[in-house]
Amino acid sequence: MSFWPKSRKARRRLTVLLAVAPVLALAVGLALYGMRDSISLFYTPAQAQEAHVKPGRKVQLGGLVQHGSVVKHPDGNVEFVVADQKASAKVVYHGDLPDLFREGQGIVAEGTFDDQGVFVAKQVLAKHDERYMPRDVAKALKKQGEWRGGGAKPSYPGYQQ
């Protein structure tokens, strides 16, 4: 019994399939390989602790900036703490913060955790008005019971108004 079909038309189709399949598989493999670093998962501080995010993994960290936690250094580094109802995470950022950045404000920081568990942010985004909140942040806050859609203030330790 031969691998090749007896019909000339079927042999032609099988030949084309055998020629196209490896090229297509290579193209898909290269596309997935190229996109591996562009995927950025969103976490709140509690979710990041539960997930044990590996150092160097690119993620987004969102939550509220704790009052009294912002420290600006002369070299341009800024340290602050992002918190949710269950946990908090120290964030270090080098550069200018957005104009709307302030304590008690919801932010999303993009970056990586280092070996000590400090989040090193490459970019910090602040919400642009009181009604707006990114969908992922709102969903995570609702899930934790921290949603402040009606203007209620958070109840976790360290939050002051």
PDB file of C-alpha atoms in Angstrom:
ATOM      1  CA  MET A   1       0.000   0.000   0.000  1.00  0.00           C
ATOM      2  CA  SER A   2       1.464   3.295  -1.105  1.00  0.00           C
ATOM      3  CA  PHE A   3       1.324   6.634   0.742  1.00  0.00           C
ATOM      4  CA  TRP A   4       0.435   8.448  -2.468  1.00  0.00           C
ATOM      5  CA  PRO A   5      -3.146   8.269  -3.714  1.00  0.00           C
ATOM      6  CA  LYS A   6      -3.765   6.707  -7.135  1.00  0.00           C
ATOM      7  CA  SER A   7      -5.724   9.681  -8.426  1.00  0.00           C
ATOM      8  CA  ARG A   8      -3.614  12.379 -10.083  1.00  0.00           C
ATOM      9  CA  LYS A   9      -5.860  15.130  -8.651  1.00  0.00           C
ATOM     10  CA  ALA A  10      -5.561  13.742  -5.113  1.00  0.00           C
ATOM     11  CA  ARG A  11      -1.753  13.476  -5.443  1.00  0.00           C
ATOM     12  CA  ARG A  12      -1.573  17.138  -6.515  1.00  0.00           C
ATOM     13  CA  ARG A  13      -3.710  18.236  -3.520  1.00  0.00           C
ATOM     14  CA  LEU A  14      -1.590  16.188  -1.106  1.00  0.00           C
ATOM     15  CA  THR A  15       1.621  17.650  -2.568  1.00  0.00           C
ATOM     16  CA  VAL A  16       0.327  21.219  -2.156  1.00  0.00           C
ATOM     17  CA  LEU A  17      -0.803  20.459   1.395  1.00  0.00           C
ATOM     18  CA  LEU A  18       2.593  18.965   2.294  1.00  0.00           C
ATOM     19  CA  ALA A  19       4.361  22.048   0.854  1.00  0.00           C
ATOM     20  CA  VAL A  20       2.096  24.656   2.511  1.00  0.00           C
ATOM     21  CA  ALA A  21       1.726  23.078   5.995  1.00  0.00           C
ATOM     22  CA  PRO A  22       5.352  23.600   7.177  1.00  0.00           C
ATOM     23  CA  VAL A  23       5.411  27.178   5.870  1.00  0.00           C
ATOM     24  CA  LEU A  24       2.145  27.957   7.648  1.00  0.00           C
ATOM     25  CA  ALA A  25       3.343  26.297  10.877  1.00  0.00           C
ATOM     26  CA  LEU A  26       6.588  28.298  10.747  1.00  0.00           C
ATOM     27  CA  ALA A  27       4.680  31.564  10.207  1.00  0.00           C
ATOM     28  CA  VAL A  28       2.375  30.895  13.176  1.00  0.00           C
ATOM     29  CA  GLY A  29       5.332  29.893  15.358  1.00  0.00           C
ATOM     30  CA  LEU A  30       7.272  33.062  14.495  1.00  0.00           C
ATOM     31  CA  ALA A  31       4.211  35.247  15.133  1.00  0.00           C
ATOM     32  CA  LEU A  32       3.644  33.695  18.567  1.00  0.00           C
ATOM     33  CA  TYR A  33       7.340  33.971  19.404  1.00  0.00           C
ATOM     34  CA  GLY A  34       7.340  37.656  18.439  1.00  0.00           C
ATOM     35  CA  MET A  35       4.277  38.423  20.582  1.00  0.00           C
ATOM     36  CA  ARG A  36       5.453  36.666  23.745  1.00  0.00           C
ATOM     37  CA  ASP A  37       6.784  39.871  25.372  1.00  0.00           C
ATOM     38  CA  SER A  38       3.887  42.084  24.337  1.00  0.00           C
ATOM     39  CA  ILE A  39       1.347  40.289  26.537  1.00  0.00           C
ATOM     40  CA  SER A  40       0.862  42.198  29.795  1.00  0.00           C
ATOM     41  CA  LEU A  41      -1.445  40.759  32.453  1.00  0.00           C
ATOM     42  CA  PHE A  42      -3.314  43.020  34.896  1.00  0.00           C
ATOM     43  CA  TYR A  43      -3.117  42.418  38.641  1.00  0.00           C
ATOM     44  CA  THR A  44      -4.189  44.184  41.808  1.00  0.00           C
ATOM     45  CA  PRO A  45      -1.612  43.930  44.646  1.00  0.00           C
ATOM     46  CA  ALA A  46      -3.545  41.049  46.263  1.00  0.00           C
ATOM     47  CA  GLN A  47      -3.808  39.158  42.965  1.00  0.00           C
ATOM     48  CA  ALA A  48      -0.086  39.667  42.304  1.00  0.00           C
ATOM     49  CA  GLN A  49       0.782  38.192  45.714  1.00  0.00           C
ATOM     50  CA  GLU A  50      -1.558  35.232  45.194  1.00  0.00           C
ATOM     51  CA  ALA A  51      -0.211  34.571  41.694  1.00  0.00           C
ATOM     52  CA  HIS A  52       3.445  34.783  42.851  1.00  0.00           C
ATOM     53  CA  VAL A  53       4.397  36.822  39.777  1.00  0.00           C
ATOM     54  CA  LYS A  54       7.924  35.932  38.720  1.00  0.00           C
ATOM     55  CA  PRO A  55      10.559  38.690  38.815  1.00  0.00           C
ATOM     56  CA  GLY A  56      11.068  40.203  35.374  1.00  0.00           C
ATOM     57  CA  ARG A  57       7.587  39.242  34.080  1.00  0.00           C
ATOM     58  CA  LYS A  58       5.940  42.252  32.417  1.00  0.00           C
ATOM     59  CA  VAL A  59       2.596  43.025  34.126  1.00  0.00           C
ATOM     60  CA  GLN A  60       0.235  45.882  34.915  1.00  0.00           C
ATOM     61  CA  LEU A  61      -0.383  46.690  38.579  1.00  0.00           C
ATOM     62  CA  GLY A  62      -3.478  48.688  39.482  1.00  0.00           C
ATOM     63  CA  GLY A  63      -4.949  50.088  42.663  1.00  0.00           C
ATOM     64  CA  LEU A  64      -5.128  53.200  44.819  1.00  0.00           C
ATOM     65  CA  VAL A  65      -2.062  55.213  45.854  1.00  0.00           C
ATOM     66  CA  GLN A  66      -1.869  55.136  49.665  1.00  0.00           C
ATOM     67  CA  HIS A  67      -1.879  58.482  51.464  1.00  0.00           C
ATOM     68  CA  GLY A  68       1.509  59.461  52.839  1.00  0.00           C
ATOM     69  CA  SER A  69       3.392  56.914  50.753  1.00  0.00           C
ATOM     70  CA  VAL A  70       4.710  59.142  47.935  1.00  0.00           C
ATOM     71  CA  VAL A  71       8.442  59.903  48.290  1.00  0.00           C
ATOM     72  CA  LYS A  72      10.196  61.918  45.573  1.00  0.00           C
ATOM     73  CA  HIS A  73      13.988  61.662  45.398  1.00  0.00           C
ATOM     74  CA  PRO A  74      16.299  64.320  43.880  1.00  0.00           C
ATOM     75  CA  ASP A  75      17.594  61.850  41.253  1.00  0.00           C
ATOM     76  CA  GLY A  76      14.104  61.615  39.672  1.00  0.00           C
ATOM     77  CA  ASN A  77      13.028  58.388  41.361  1.00  0.00           C
ATOM     78  CA  VAL A  78       9.598  58.289  42.963  1.00  0.00           C
ATOM     79  CA  GLU A  79       8.479  55.665  45.459  1.00  0.00           C
ATOM     80  CA  PHE A  80       4.861  55.064  46.456  1.00  0.00           C
ATOM     81  CA  VAL A  81       2.577  52.289  47.626  1.00  0.00           C
ATOM     82  CA  VAL A  82      -0.333  50.943  45.575  1.00  0.00           C
ATOM     83  CA  ALA A  83      -2.973  49.190  47.670  1.00  0.00           C
ATOM     84  CA  ASP A  84      -6.261  47.395  47.438  1.00  0.00           C
ATOM     85  CA  GLN A  85      -8.433  46.074  50.251  1.00  0.00           C
ATOM     86  CA  LYS A  86      -6.257  43.030  50.941  1.00  0.00           C
ATOM     87  CA  ALA A  87      -2.663  43.926  50.118  1.00  0.00           C
ATOM     88  CA  SER A  88      -0.240  46.610  49.055  1.00  0.00           C
ATOM     89  CA  ALA A  89       2.826  46.786  46.830  1.00  0.00           C
ATOM     90  CA  LYS A  90       5.742  49.199  46.843  1.00  0.00           C
ATOM     91  CA  VAL A  91       6.311  50.848  43.451  1.00  0.00           C
ATOM     92  CA  VAL A  92       9.471  52.577  42.220  1.00  0.00           C
ATOM     93  CA  TYR A  93       9.277  54.801  39.150  1.00  0.00           C
ATOM     94  CA  HIS A  94      11.897  56.960  37.444  1.00  0.00           C
ATOM     95  CA  GLY A  95      10.565  59.935  35.555  1.00  0.00           C
ATOM     96  CA  ASP A  96       7.771  62.464  35.574  1.00  0.00           C
ATOM     97  CA  LEU A  97       4.431  61.326  36.941  1.00  0.00           C
ATOM     98  CA  PRO A  98       1.162  62.201  35.172  1.00  0.00           C
ATOM     99  CA  ASP A  99      -0.443  65.510  36.179  1.00  0.00           C
ATOM    100  CA  LEU A 100      -3.442  63.676  37.651  1.00  0.00           C
ATOM    101  CA  PHE A 101      -1.275  61.455  39.886  1.00  0.00           C
ATOM    102  CA  ARG A 102      -1.963  62.024  43.587  1.00  0.00           C
ATOM    103  CA  GLU A 103      -2.483  60.135  46.818  1.00  0.00           C
ATOM    104  CA  GLY A 104      -5.811  58.327  47.022  1.00  0.00           C
ATOM    105  CA  GLN A 105      -6.017  58.237  43.220  1.00  0.00           C
ATOM    106  CA  GLY A 106      -6.511  55.092  41.146  1.00  0.00           C
ATOM    107  CA  ILE A 107      -3.531  54.293  38.931  1.00  0.00           C
ATOM    108  CA  VAL A 108      -2.241  51.567  36.634  1.00  0.00           C
ATOM    109  CA  ALA A 109       1.523  51.019  36.510  1.00  0.00           C
ATOM    110  CA  GLU A 110       3.220  48.958  33.813  1.00  0.00           C
ATOM    111  CA  GLY A 111       6.490  47.238  34.654  1.00  0.00           C
ATOM    112  CA  THR A 112       8.032  44.266  36.446  1.00  0.00           C
ATOM    113  CA  PHE A 113       8.596  42.995  39.975  1.00  0.00           C
ATOM    114  CA  ASP A 114      12.227  42.754  41.104  1.00  0.00           C
ATOM    115  CA  ASP A 115      13.775  40.030  43.300  1.00  0.00           C
ATOM    116  CA  GLN A 116      12.754  41.844  46.529  1.00  0.00           C
ATOM    117  CA  GLY A 117       9.088  42.107  45.474  1.00  0.00           C
ATOM    118  CA  VAL A 118       9.274  45.821  44.622  1.00  0.00           C
ATOM    119  CA  PHE A 119       7.390  46.800  41.469  1.00  0.00           C
ATOM    120  CA  VAL A 120       9.648  48.717  39.065  1.00  0.00           C
ATOM    121  CA  ALA A 121       7.319  50.751  36.862  1.00  0.00           C
ATOM    122  CA  LYS A 122       8.218  51.774  33.323  1.00  0.00           C
ATOM    123  CA  GLN A 123       5.000  53.770  32.895  1.00  0.00           C
ATOM    124  CA  VAL A 124       2.372  55.145  35.296  1.00  0.00           C
ATOM    125  CA  LEU A 125      -1.143  55.961  34.119  1.00  0.00           C
ATOM    126  CA  ALA A 126      -3.663  57.940  36.191  1.00  0.00           C
ATOM    127  CA  LYS A 127      -7.385  58.045  35.534  1.00  0.00           C
ATOM    128  CA  HIS A 128      -8.452  61.210  33.758  1.00  0.00           C
ATOM    129  CA  ASP A 129     -11.639  62.123  35.629  1.00  0.00           C
ATOM    130  CA  GLU A 130     -13.778  60.920  38.507  1.00  0.00           C
ATOM    131  CA  ARG A 131     -16.159  58.832  36.387  1.00  0.00           C
ATOM    132  CA  TYR A 132     -13.533  56.947  34.391  1.00  0.00           C
ATOM    133  CA  MET A 133     -11.792  53.798  35.515  1.00  0.00           C
ATOM    134  CA  PRO A 134     -10.228  51.143  33.264  1.00  0.00           C
ATOM    135  CA  ARG A 135     -12.504  48.125  32.900  1.00  0.00           C
ATOM    136  CA  ASP A 136      -9.932  45.714  34.392  1.00  0.00           C
ATOM    137  CA  VAL A 137      -9.430  47.924  37.460  1.00  0.00           C
ATOM    138  CA  ALA A 138     -13.179  48.365  38.012  1.00  0.00           C
ATOM    139  CA  LYS A 139     -13.812  44.621  37.632  1.00  0.00           C
ATOM    140  CA  ALA A 140     -11.025  43.719  40.080  1.00  0.00           C
ATOM    141  CA  LEU A 141     -12.214  46.298  42.646  1.00  0.00           C
ATOM    142  CA  LYS A 142     -15.824  45.094  42.369  1.00  0.00           C
ATOM    143  CA  LYS A 143     -14.692  41.498  42.882  1.00  0.00           C
ATOM    144  CA  GLN A 144     -12.839  42.491  46.079  1.00  0.00           C
ATOM    145  CA  GLY A 145     -15.717  44.604  47.387  1.00  0.00           C
ATOM    146  CA  GLU A 146     -13.642  47.775  47.036  1.00  0.00           C
ATOM    147  CA  TRP A 147     -15.701  49.425  44.260  1.00  0.00           C
ATOM    148  CA  ARG A 148     -16.329  53.113  44.995  1.00  0.00           C
ATOM    149  CA  GLY A 149     -18.701  53.920  42.146  1.00  0.00           C
ATOM    150  CA  GLY A 150     -21.054  55.829  44.456  1.00  0.00           C
ATOM    151  CA  GLY A 151     -18.224  57.928  45.933  1.00  0.00           C
ATOM    152  CA  ALA A 152     -17.766  55.830  49.106  1.00  0.00           C
ATOM    153  CA  LYS A 153     -14.269  55.936  50.578  1.00  0.00           C
ATOM    154  CA  PRO A 154     -12.125  52.813  51.011  1.00  0.00           C
ATOM    155  CA  SER A 155     -12.081  51.201  54.433  1.00  0.00           C
ATOM    156  CA  TYR A 156      -8.663  49.498  54.426  1.00  0.00           C
ATOM    157  CA  PRO A 157      -5.897  50.482  56.858  1.00  0.00           C
ATOM    158  CA  GLY A 158      -3.649  53.281  55.672  1.00  0.00           C
ATOM    159  CA  TYR A 159      -6.306  55.109  53.675  1.00  0.00           C
ATOM    160  CA  GLN A 160      -6.977  58.649  54.868  1.00  0.00           C
ATOM    161  CA  GLN A 161      -8.877  61.475  53.270  1.00  0.00           C
TER     162      GLN A 161
END
